[in-house]
mmCIF file of C-alpha atoms and ligand atoms in Angstrom:
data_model
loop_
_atom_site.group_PDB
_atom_site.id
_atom_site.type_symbol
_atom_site.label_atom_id
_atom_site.label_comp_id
_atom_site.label_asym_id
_atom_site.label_seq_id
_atom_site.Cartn_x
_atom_site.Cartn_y
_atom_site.Cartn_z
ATOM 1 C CA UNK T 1 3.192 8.534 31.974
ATOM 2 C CA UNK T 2 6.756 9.423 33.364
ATOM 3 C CA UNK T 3 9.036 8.771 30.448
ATOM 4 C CA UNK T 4 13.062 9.308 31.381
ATOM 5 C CA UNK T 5 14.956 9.862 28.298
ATOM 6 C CA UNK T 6 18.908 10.202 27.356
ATOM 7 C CA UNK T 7 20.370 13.264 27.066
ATOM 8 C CA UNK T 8 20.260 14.351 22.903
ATOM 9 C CA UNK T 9 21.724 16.531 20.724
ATOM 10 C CA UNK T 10 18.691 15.950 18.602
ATOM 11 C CA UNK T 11 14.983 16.838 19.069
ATOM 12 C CA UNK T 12 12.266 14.577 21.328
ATOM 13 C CA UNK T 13 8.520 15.746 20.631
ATOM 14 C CA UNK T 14 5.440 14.481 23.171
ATOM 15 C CA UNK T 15 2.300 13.163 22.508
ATOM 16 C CA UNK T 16 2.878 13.814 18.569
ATOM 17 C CA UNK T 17 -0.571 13.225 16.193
ATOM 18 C CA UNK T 18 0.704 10.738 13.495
ATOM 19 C CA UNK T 19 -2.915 11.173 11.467
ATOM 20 C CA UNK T 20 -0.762 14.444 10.855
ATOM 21 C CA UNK T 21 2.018 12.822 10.057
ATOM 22 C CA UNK T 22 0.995 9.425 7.717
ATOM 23 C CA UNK T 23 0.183 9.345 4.212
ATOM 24 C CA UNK T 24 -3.496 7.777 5.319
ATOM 25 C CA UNK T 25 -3.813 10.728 7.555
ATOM 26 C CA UNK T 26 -4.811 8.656 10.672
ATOM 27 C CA UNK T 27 -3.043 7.253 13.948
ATOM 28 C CA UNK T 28 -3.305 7.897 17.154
ATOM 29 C CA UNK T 29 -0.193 9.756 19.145
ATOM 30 C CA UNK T 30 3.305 8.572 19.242
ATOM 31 C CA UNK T 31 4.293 8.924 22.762
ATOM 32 C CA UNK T 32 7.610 10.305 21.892
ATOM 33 C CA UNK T 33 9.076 11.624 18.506
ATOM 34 C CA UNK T 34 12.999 11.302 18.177
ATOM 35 C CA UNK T 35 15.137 13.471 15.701
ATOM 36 C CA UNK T 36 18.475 12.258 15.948
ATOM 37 C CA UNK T 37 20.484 14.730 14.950
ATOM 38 C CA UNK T 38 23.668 12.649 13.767
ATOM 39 C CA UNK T 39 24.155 9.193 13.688
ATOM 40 C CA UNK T 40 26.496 9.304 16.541
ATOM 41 C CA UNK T 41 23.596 11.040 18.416
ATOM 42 C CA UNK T 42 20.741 7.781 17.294
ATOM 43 C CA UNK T 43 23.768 5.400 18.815
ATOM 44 C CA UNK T 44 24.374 6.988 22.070
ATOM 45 C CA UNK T 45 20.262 7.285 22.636
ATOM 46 C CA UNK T 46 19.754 3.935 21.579
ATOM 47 C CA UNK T 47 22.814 2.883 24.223
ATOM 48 C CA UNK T 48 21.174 4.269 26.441
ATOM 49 C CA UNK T 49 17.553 3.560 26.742
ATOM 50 C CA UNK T 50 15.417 0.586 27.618
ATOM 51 C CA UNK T 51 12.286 1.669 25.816
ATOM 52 C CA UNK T 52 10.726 0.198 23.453
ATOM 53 C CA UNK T 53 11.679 1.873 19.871
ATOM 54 C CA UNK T 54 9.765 1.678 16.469
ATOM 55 C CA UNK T 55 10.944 3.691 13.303
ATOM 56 C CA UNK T 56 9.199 5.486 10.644
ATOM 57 C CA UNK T 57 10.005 7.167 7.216
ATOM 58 C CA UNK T 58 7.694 9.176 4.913
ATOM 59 C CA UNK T 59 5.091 6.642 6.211
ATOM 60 C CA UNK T 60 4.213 6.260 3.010
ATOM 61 C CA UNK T 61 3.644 2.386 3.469
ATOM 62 C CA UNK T 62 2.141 2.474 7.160
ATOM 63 C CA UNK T 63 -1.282 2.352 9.196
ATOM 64 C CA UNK T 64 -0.433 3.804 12.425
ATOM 65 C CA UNK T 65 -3.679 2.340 14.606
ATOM 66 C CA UNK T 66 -5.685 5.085 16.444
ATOM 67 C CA UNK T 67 -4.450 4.101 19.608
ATOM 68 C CA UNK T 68 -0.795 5.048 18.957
ATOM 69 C CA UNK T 69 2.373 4.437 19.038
ATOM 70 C CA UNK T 70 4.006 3.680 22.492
ATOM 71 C CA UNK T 71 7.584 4.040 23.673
ATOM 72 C CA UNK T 72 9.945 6.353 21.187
ATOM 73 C CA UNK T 73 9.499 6.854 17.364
ATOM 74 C CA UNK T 74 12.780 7.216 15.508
ATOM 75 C CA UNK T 75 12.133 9.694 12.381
ATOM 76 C CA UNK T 76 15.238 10.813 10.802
ATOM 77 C CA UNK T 77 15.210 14.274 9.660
ATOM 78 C CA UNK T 78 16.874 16.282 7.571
ATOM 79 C CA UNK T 79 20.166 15.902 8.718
ATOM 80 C CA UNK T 80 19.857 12.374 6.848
ATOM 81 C CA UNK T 81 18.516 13.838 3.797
ATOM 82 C CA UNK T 82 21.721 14.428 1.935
ATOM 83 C CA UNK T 83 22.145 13.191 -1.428
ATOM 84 C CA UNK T 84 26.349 13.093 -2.748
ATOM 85 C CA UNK T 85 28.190 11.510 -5.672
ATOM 86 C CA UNK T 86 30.797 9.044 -5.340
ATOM 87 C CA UNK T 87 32.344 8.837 -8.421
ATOM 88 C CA UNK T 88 32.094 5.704 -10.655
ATOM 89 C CA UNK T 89 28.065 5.938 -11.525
ATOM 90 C CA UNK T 90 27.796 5.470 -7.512
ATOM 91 C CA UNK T 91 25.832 7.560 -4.960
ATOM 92 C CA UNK T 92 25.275 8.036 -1.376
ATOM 93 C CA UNK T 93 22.311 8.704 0.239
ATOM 94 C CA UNK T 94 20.835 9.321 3.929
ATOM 95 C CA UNK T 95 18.049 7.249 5.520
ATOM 96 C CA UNK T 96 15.860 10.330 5.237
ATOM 97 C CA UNK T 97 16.392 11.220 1.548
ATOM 98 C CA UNK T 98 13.343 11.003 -0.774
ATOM 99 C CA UNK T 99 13.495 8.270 -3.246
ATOM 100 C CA UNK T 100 11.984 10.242 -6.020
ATOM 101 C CA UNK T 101 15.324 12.927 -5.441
ATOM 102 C CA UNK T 102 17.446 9.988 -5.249
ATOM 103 C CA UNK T 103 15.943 9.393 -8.876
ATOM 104 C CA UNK T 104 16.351 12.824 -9.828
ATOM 105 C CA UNK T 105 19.719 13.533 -8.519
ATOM 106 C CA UNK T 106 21.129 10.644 -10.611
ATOM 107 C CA UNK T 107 19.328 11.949 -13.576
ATOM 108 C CA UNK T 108 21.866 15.017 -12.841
ATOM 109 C CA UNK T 109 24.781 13.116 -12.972
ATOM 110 C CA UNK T 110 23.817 10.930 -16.058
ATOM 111 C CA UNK T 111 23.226 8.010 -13.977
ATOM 112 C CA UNK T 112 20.686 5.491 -15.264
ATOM 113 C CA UNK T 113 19.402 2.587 -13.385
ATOM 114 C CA UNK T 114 17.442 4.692 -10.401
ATOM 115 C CA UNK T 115 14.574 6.424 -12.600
ATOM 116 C CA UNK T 116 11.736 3.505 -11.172
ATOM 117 C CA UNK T 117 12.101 5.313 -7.954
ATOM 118 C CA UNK T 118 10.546 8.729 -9.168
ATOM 119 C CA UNK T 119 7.190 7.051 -8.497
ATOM 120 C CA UNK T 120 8.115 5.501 -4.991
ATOM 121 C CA UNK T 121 7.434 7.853 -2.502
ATOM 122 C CA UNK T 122 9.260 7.163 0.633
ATOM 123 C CA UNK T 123 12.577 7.700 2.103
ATOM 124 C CA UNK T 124 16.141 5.470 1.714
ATOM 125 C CA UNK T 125 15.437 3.824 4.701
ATOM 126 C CA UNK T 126 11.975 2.764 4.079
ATOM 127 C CA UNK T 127 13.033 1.743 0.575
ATOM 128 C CA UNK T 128 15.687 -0.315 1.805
ATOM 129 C CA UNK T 129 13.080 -1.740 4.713
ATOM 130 C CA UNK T 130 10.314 -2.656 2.506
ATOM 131 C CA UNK T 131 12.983 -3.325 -1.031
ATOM 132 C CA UNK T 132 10.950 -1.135 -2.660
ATOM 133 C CA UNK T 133 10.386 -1.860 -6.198
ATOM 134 C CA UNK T 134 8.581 -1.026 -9.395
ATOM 135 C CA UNK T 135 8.261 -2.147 -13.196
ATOM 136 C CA UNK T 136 11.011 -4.745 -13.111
ATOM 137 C CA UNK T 137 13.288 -3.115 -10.836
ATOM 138 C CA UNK T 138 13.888 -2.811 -7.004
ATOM 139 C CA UNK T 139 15.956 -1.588 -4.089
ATOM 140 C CA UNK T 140 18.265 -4.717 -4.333
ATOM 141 C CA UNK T 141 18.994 -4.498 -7.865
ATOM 142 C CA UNK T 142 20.698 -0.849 -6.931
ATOM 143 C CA UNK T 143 21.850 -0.697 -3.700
ATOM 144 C CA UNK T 144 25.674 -1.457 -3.036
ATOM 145 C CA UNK T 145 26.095 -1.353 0.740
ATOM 146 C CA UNK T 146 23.975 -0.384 3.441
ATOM 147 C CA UNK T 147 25.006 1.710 6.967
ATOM 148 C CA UNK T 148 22.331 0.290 9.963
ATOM 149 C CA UNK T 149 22.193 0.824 13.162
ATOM 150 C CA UNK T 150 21.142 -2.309 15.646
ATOM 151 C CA UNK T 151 18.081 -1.440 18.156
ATOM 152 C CA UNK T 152 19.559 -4.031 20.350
ATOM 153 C CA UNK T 153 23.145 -3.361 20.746
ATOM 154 C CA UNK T 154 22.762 0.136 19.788
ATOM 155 C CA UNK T 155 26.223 0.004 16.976
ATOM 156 C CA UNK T 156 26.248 0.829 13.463
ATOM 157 C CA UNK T 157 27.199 -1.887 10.763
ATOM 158 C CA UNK T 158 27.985 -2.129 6.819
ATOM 159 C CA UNK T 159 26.264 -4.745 5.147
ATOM 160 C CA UNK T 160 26.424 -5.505 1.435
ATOM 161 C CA UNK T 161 23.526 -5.883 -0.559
ATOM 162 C CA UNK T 162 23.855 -9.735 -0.531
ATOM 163 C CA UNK T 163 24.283 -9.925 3.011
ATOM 164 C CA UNK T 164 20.710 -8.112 3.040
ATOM 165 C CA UNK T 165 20.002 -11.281 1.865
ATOM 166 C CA UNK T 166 16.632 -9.556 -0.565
ATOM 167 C CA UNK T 167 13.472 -10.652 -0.726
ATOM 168 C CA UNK T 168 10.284 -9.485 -2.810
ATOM 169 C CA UNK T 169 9.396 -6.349 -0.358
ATOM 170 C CA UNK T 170 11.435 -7.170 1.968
ATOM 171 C CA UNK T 171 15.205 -8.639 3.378
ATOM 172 C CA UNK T 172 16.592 -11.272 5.677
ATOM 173 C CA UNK T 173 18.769 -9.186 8.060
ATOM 174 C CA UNK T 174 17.781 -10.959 11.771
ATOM 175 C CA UNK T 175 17.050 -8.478 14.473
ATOM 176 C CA UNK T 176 16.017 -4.879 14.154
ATOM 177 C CA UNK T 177 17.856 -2.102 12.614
ATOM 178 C CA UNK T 178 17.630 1.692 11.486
ATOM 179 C CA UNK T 179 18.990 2.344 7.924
ATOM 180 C CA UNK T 180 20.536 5.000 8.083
ATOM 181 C CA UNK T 181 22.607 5.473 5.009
ATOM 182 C CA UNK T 182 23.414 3.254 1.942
ATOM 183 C CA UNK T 183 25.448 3.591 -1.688
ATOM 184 C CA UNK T 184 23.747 2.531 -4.424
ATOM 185 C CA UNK T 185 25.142 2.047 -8.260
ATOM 186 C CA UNK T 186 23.930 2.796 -11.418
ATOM 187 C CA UNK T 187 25.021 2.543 -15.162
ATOM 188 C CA UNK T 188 26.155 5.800 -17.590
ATOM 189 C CA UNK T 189 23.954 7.233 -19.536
ATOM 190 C CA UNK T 190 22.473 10.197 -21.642
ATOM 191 C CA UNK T 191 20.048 13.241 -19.777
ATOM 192 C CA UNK T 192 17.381 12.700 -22.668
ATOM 193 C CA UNK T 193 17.462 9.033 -22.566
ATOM 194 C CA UNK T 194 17.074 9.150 -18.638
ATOM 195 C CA UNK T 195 14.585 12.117 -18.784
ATOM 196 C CA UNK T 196 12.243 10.050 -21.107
ATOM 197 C CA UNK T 197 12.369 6.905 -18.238
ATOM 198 C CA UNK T 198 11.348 9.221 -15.908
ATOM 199 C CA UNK T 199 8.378 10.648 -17.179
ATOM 200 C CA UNK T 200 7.480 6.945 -18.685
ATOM 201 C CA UNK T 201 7.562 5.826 -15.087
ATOM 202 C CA UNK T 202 5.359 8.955 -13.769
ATOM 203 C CA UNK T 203 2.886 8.387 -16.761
ATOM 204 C CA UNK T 204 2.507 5.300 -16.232
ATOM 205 C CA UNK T 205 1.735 5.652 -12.180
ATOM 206 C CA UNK T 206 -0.461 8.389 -13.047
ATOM 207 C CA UNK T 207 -2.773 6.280 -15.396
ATOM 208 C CA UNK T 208 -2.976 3.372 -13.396
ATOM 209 C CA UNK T 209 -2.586 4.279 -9.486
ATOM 210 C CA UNK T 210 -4.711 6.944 -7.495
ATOM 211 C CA UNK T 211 -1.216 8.758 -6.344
ATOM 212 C CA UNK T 212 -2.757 11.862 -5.093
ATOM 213 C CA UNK T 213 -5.385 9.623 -2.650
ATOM 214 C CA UNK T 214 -4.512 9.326 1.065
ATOM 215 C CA UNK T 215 -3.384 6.065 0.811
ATOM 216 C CA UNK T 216 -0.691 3.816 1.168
ATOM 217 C CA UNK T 217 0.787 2.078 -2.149
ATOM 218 C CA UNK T 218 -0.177 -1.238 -2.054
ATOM 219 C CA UNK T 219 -1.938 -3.013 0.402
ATOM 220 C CA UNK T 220 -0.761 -6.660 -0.210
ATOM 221 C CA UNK T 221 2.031 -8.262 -2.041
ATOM 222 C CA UNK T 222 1.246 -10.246 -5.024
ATOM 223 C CA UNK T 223 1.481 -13.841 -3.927
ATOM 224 C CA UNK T 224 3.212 -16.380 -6.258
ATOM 225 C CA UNK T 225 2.133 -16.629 -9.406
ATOM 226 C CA UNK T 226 -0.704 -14.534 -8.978
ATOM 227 C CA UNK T 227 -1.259 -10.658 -9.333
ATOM 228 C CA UNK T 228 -3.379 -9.975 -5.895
ATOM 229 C CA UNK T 229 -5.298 -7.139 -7.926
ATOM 230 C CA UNK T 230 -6.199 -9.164 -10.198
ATOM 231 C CA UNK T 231 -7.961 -11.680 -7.027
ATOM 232 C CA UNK T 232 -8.965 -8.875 -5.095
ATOM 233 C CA UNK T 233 -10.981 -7.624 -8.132
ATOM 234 C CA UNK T 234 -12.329 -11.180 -9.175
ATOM 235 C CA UNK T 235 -13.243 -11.445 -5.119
ATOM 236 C CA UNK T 236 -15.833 -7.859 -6.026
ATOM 237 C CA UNK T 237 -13.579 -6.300 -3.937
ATOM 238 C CA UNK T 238 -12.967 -3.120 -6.245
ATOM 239 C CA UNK T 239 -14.822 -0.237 -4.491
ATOM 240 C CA UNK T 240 -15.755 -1.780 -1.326
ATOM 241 C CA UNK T 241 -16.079 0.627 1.579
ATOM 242 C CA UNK T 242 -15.928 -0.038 5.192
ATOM 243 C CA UNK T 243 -16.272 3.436 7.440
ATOM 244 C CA UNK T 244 -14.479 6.030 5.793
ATOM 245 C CA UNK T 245 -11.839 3.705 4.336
ATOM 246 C CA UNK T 246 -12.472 2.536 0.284
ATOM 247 C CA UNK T 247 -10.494 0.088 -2.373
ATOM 248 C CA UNK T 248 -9.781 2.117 -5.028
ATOM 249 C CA UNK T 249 -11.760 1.533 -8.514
ATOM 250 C CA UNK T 250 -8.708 2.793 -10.241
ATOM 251 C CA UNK T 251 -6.240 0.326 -8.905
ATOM 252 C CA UNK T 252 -7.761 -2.401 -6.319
ATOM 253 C CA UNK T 253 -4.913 -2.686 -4.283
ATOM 254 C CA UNK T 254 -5.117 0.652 -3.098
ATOM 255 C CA UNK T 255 -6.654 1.560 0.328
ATOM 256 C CA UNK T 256 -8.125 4.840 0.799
ATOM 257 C CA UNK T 257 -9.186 7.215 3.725
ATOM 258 C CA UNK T 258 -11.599 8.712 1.382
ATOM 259 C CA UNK T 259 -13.648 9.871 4.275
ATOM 260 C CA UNK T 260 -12.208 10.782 7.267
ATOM 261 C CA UNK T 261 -11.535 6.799 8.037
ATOM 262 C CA UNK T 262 -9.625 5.449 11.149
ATOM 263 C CA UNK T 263 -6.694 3.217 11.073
ATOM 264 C CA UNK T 264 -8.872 0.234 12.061
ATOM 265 C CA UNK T 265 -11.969 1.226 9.353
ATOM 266 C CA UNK T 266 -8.759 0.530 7.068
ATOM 267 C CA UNK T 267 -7.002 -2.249 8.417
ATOM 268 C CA UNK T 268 -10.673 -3.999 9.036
ATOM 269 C CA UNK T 269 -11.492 -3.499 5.361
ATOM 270 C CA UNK T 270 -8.164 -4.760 3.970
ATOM 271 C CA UNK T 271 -8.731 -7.891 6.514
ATOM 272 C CA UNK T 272 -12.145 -8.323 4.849
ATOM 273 C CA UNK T 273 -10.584 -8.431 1.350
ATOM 274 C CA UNK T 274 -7.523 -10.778 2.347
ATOM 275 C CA UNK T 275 -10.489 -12.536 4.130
ATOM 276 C CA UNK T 276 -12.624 -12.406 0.353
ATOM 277 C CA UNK T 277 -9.945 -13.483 -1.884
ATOM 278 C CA UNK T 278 -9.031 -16.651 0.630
ATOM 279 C CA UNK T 279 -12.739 -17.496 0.720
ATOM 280 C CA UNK T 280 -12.851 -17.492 -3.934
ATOM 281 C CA UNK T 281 -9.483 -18.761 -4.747
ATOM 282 C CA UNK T 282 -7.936 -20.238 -1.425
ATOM 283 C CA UNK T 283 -4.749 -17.971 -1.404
ATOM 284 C CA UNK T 284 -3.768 -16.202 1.457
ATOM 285 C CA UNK T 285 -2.856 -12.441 0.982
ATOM 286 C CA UNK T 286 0.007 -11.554 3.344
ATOM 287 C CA UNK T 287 -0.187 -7.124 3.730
ATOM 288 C CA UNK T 288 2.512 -5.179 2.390
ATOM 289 C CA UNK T 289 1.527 -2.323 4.779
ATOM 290 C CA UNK T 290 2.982 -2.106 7.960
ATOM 291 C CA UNK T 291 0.770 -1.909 10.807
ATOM 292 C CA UNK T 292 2.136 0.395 13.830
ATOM 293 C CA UNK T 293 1.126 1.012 17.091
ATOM 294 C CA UNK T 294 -1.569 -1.000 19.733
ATOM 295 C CA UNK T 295 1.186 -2.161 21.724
ATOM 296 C CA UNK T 296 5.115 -2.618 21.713
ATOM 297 C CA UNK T 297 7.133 -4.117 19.058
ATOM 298 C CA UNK T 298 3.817 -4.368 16.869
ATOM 299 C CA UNK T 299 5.973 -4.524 13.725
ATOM 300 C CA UNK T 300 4.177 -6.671 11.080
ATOM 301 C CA UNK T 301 6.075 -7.888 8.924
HETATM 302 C C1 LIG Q 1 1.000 6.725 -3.889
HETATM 303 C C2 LIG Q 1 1.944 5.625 -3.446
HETATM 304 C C3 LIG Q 1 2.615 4.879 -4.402
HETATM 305 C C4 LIG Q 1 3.495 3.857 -4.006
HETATM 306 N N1 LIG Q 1 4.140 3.138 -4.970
HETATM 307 C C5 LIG Q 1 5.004 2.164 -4.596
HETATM 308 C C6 LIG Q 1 5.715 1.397 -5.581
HETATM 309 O O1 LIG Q 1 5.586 1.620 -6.783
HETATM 310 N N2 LIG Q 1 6.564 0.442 -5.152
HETATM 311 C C7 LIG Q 1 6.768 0.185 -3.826
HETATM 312 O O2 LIG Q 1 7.564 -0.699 -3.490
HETATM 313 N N3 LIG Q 1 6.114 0.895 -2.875
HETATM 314 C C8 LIG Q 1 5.249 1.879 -3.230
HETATM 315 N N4 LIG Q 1 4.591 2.599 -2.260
HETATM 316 C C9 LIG Q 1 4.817 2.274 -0.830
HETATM 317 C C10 LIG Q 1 5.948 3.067 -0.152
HETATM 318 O O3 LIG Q 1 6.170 4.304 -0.788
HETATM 319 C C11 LIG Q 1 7.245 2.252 -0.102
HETATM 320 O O4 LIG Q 1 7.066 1.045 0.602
HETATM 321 C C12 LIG Q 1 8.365 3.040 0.576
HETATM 322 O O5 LIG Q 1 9.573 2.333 0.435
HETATM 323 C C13 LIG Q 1 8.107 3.299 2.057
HETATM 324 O O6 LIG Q 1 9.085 4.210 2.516
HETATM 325 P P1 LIG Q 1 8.774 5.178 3.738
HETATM 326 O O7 LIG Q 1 9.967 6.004 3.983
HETATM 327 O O8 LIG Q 1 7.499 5.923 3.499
HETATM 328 O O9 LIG Q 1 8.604 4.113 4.901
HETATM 329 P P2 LIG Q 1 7.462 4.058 6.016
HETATM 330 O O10 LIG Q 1 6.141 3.889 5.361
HETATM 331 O O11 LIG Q 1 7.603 5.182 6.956
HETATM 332 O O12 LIG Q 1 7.860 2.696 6.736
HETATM 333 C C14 LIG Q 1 7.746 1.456 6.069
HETATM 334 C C15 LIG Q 1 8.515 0.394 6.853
HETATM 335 O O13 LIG Q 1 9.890 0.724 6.806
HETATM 336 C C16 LIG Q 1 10.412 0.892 8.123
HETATM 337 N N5 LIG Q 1 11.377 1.990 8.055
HETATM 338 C C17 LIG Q 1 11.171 3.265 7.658
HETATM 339 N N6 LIG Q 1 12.330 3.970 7.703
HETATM 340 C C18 LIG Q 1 13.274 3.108 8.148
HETATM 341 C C19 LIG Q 1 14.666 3.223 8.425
HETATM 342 N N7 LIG Q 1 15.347 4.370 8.262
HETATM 343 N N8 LIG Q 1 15.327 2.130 8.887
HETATM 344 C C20 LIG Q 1 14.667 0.952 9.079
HETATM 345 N N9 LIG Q 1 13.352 0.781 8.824
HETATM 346 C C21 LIG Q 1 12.666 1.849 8.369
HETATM 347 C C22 LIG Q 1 9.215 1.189 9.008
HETATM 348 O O14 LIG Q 1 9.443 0.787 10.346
HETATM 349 C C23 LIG Q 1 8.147 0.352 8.326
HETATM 350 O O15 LIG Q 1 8.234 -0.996 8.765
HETATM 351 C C24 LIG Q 1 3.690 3.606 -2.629
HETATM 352 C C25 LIG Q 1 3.043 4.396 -1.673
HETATM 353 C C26 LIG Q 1 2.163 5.387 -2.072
HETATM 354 C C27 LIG Q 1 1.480 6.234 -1.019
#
């Protein structure tokens, strides 16, 4: 296929392998690969293009399906990866920068407030997409304001973190938007106290999640009032293996390409454990991965 695409100063890559590219090491190929190179660059492409556009970050919470990703795939690079202080226990950060260096960084300036992110490991962006969160804390309860730019209209626009309007895993902004900067705000504090948090929070990952699997965090959000490992577990889901793909015995909601699995032996075999737990306890698991690719606009979410 003939694609025409706007002139960049940033990079376009063809036919690019995401099982390369995602955490779960599968996925067919995205079509085309887009590097902006500035944000001025990601508006002027986006003003000018009809095609279909998806975004990804580390992909550290995505199935890319093994047929692919059509249209363009917006990956910020490193250009967005900068990490700065503010002043007044507040930082900014690119859509690109790592989490876990967000967490770090702070640490640096005697900021406390970030350190649940050391164990997170995606990007600003995806963070902000998904409200990451861990052990009490999340995304919302640290971001300030947030820079996005609109898929639609192609221009960039500030929201604060209540206009985000938050969500468990997830936000309320209508339409579809790249994140491509935000502030966020912690409290003062002391290097030792702040040093401990941080390796509490790795420790306790560690012990409890496999974090050096191919996976993909976790695979569904816990519905109200229930913890879904807890139902996936009761459903004798821990261990189950479809294909290559396999629920974790160390934490059951935690998919793994153990052995050279496909997008859909992992997709099939977290539908057969949503399908599992609805048929014991009548609750409907809704995925906290996001599935990519098999079509345009294929966002679940
Ligand atoms: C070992 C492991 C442990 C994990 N632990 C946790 C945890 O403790 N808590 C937790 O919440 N998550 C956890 N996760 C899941 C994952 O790290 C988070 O959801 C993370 O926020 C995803 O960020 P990402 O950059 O990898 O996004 P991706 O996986 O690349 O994308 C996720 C979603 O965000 C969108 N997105 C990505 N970048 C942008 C952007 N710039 N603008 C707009 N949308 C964007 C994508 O389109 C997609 O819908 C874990 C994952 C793994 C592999």
């Amino acid at each position: 296929m003939l694609i025409s695409l706007p002139k960049v100063r940033g990079i376009y890559r063809y036919n690019v392998p995401m099982s390369k590219m995602t955490w779960l090491n599968v996925g067919g190929q995205a079509d085309v690969l887009f590097k902006p190179r500035d944000i001025e660059d990601l508006v002027c492409f986006i003003k000018n293009t009809e095609l279909p556009i998806n975004v990804i970050g580390a992909t550290s919470n995505i199935i890319v399906r093994d047929s692919g990703i059509r249209g363009i795939t917006v990956k910020l690079g490193k250009e967005f990866a900068y990490i700065k202080c503010k002043g007044n226990n507040s930082i900014i950060a690119g859509g690109a920068a790592l989490l876990s260096n967000l967490a770090y960084f702070a640490e640096k300036q005697q900021i406390s407030g970030l350190e649940f992110l050391v164990g997170i490991p995606g990007t600003v962006g995806g963070g902000i997409e998904m409200n990451a969160g861990a052990y009490g804390s999340d995304i919302a309860s640290v971001v300030q304001s947030i820079k996005a730019v609109n898929l639609e209209d192609g221009n960039l626009y500030e929201f604060s973190s209540k206009e985000m309007g938050y969500v468990y895993r997830g936000h309320n902004l209508k339409g579809q938007w790249i994140f491509v900067e935000a502030e966020f705000k912690g409290v003062s504090s002391e290097h030792e106290i702040i040093l401990s948090r941080l390796k509490e929070v790795i420790d306790k990952k560690n012990k409890s999640q496999p974090v050096k699997g191919k996976t993909a965090g976790c695979m569904f959000k816990n519905p109200k009032d229930y913890q879904a490992w807890k139902l996936i577990d009761e459903s004798g889901c821990r261990g189950l293996n479809n294909g290559g793909a396999k629920i974790s015995k160390k934490h059951c909601n935690f998919l793994l390409n153990y052995n050279n699995a496909t997008a859909s032996d992992l997709e099939n075999l977290g539908n057969k454990v949503r399908d599992a737990v609805k048929d014991k306890f009548n609750v409907e698991l809704e995925w906290e991965i996001r599935v990519l690719g098999g079509g345009f606009y294929s966002r679940i979410s």
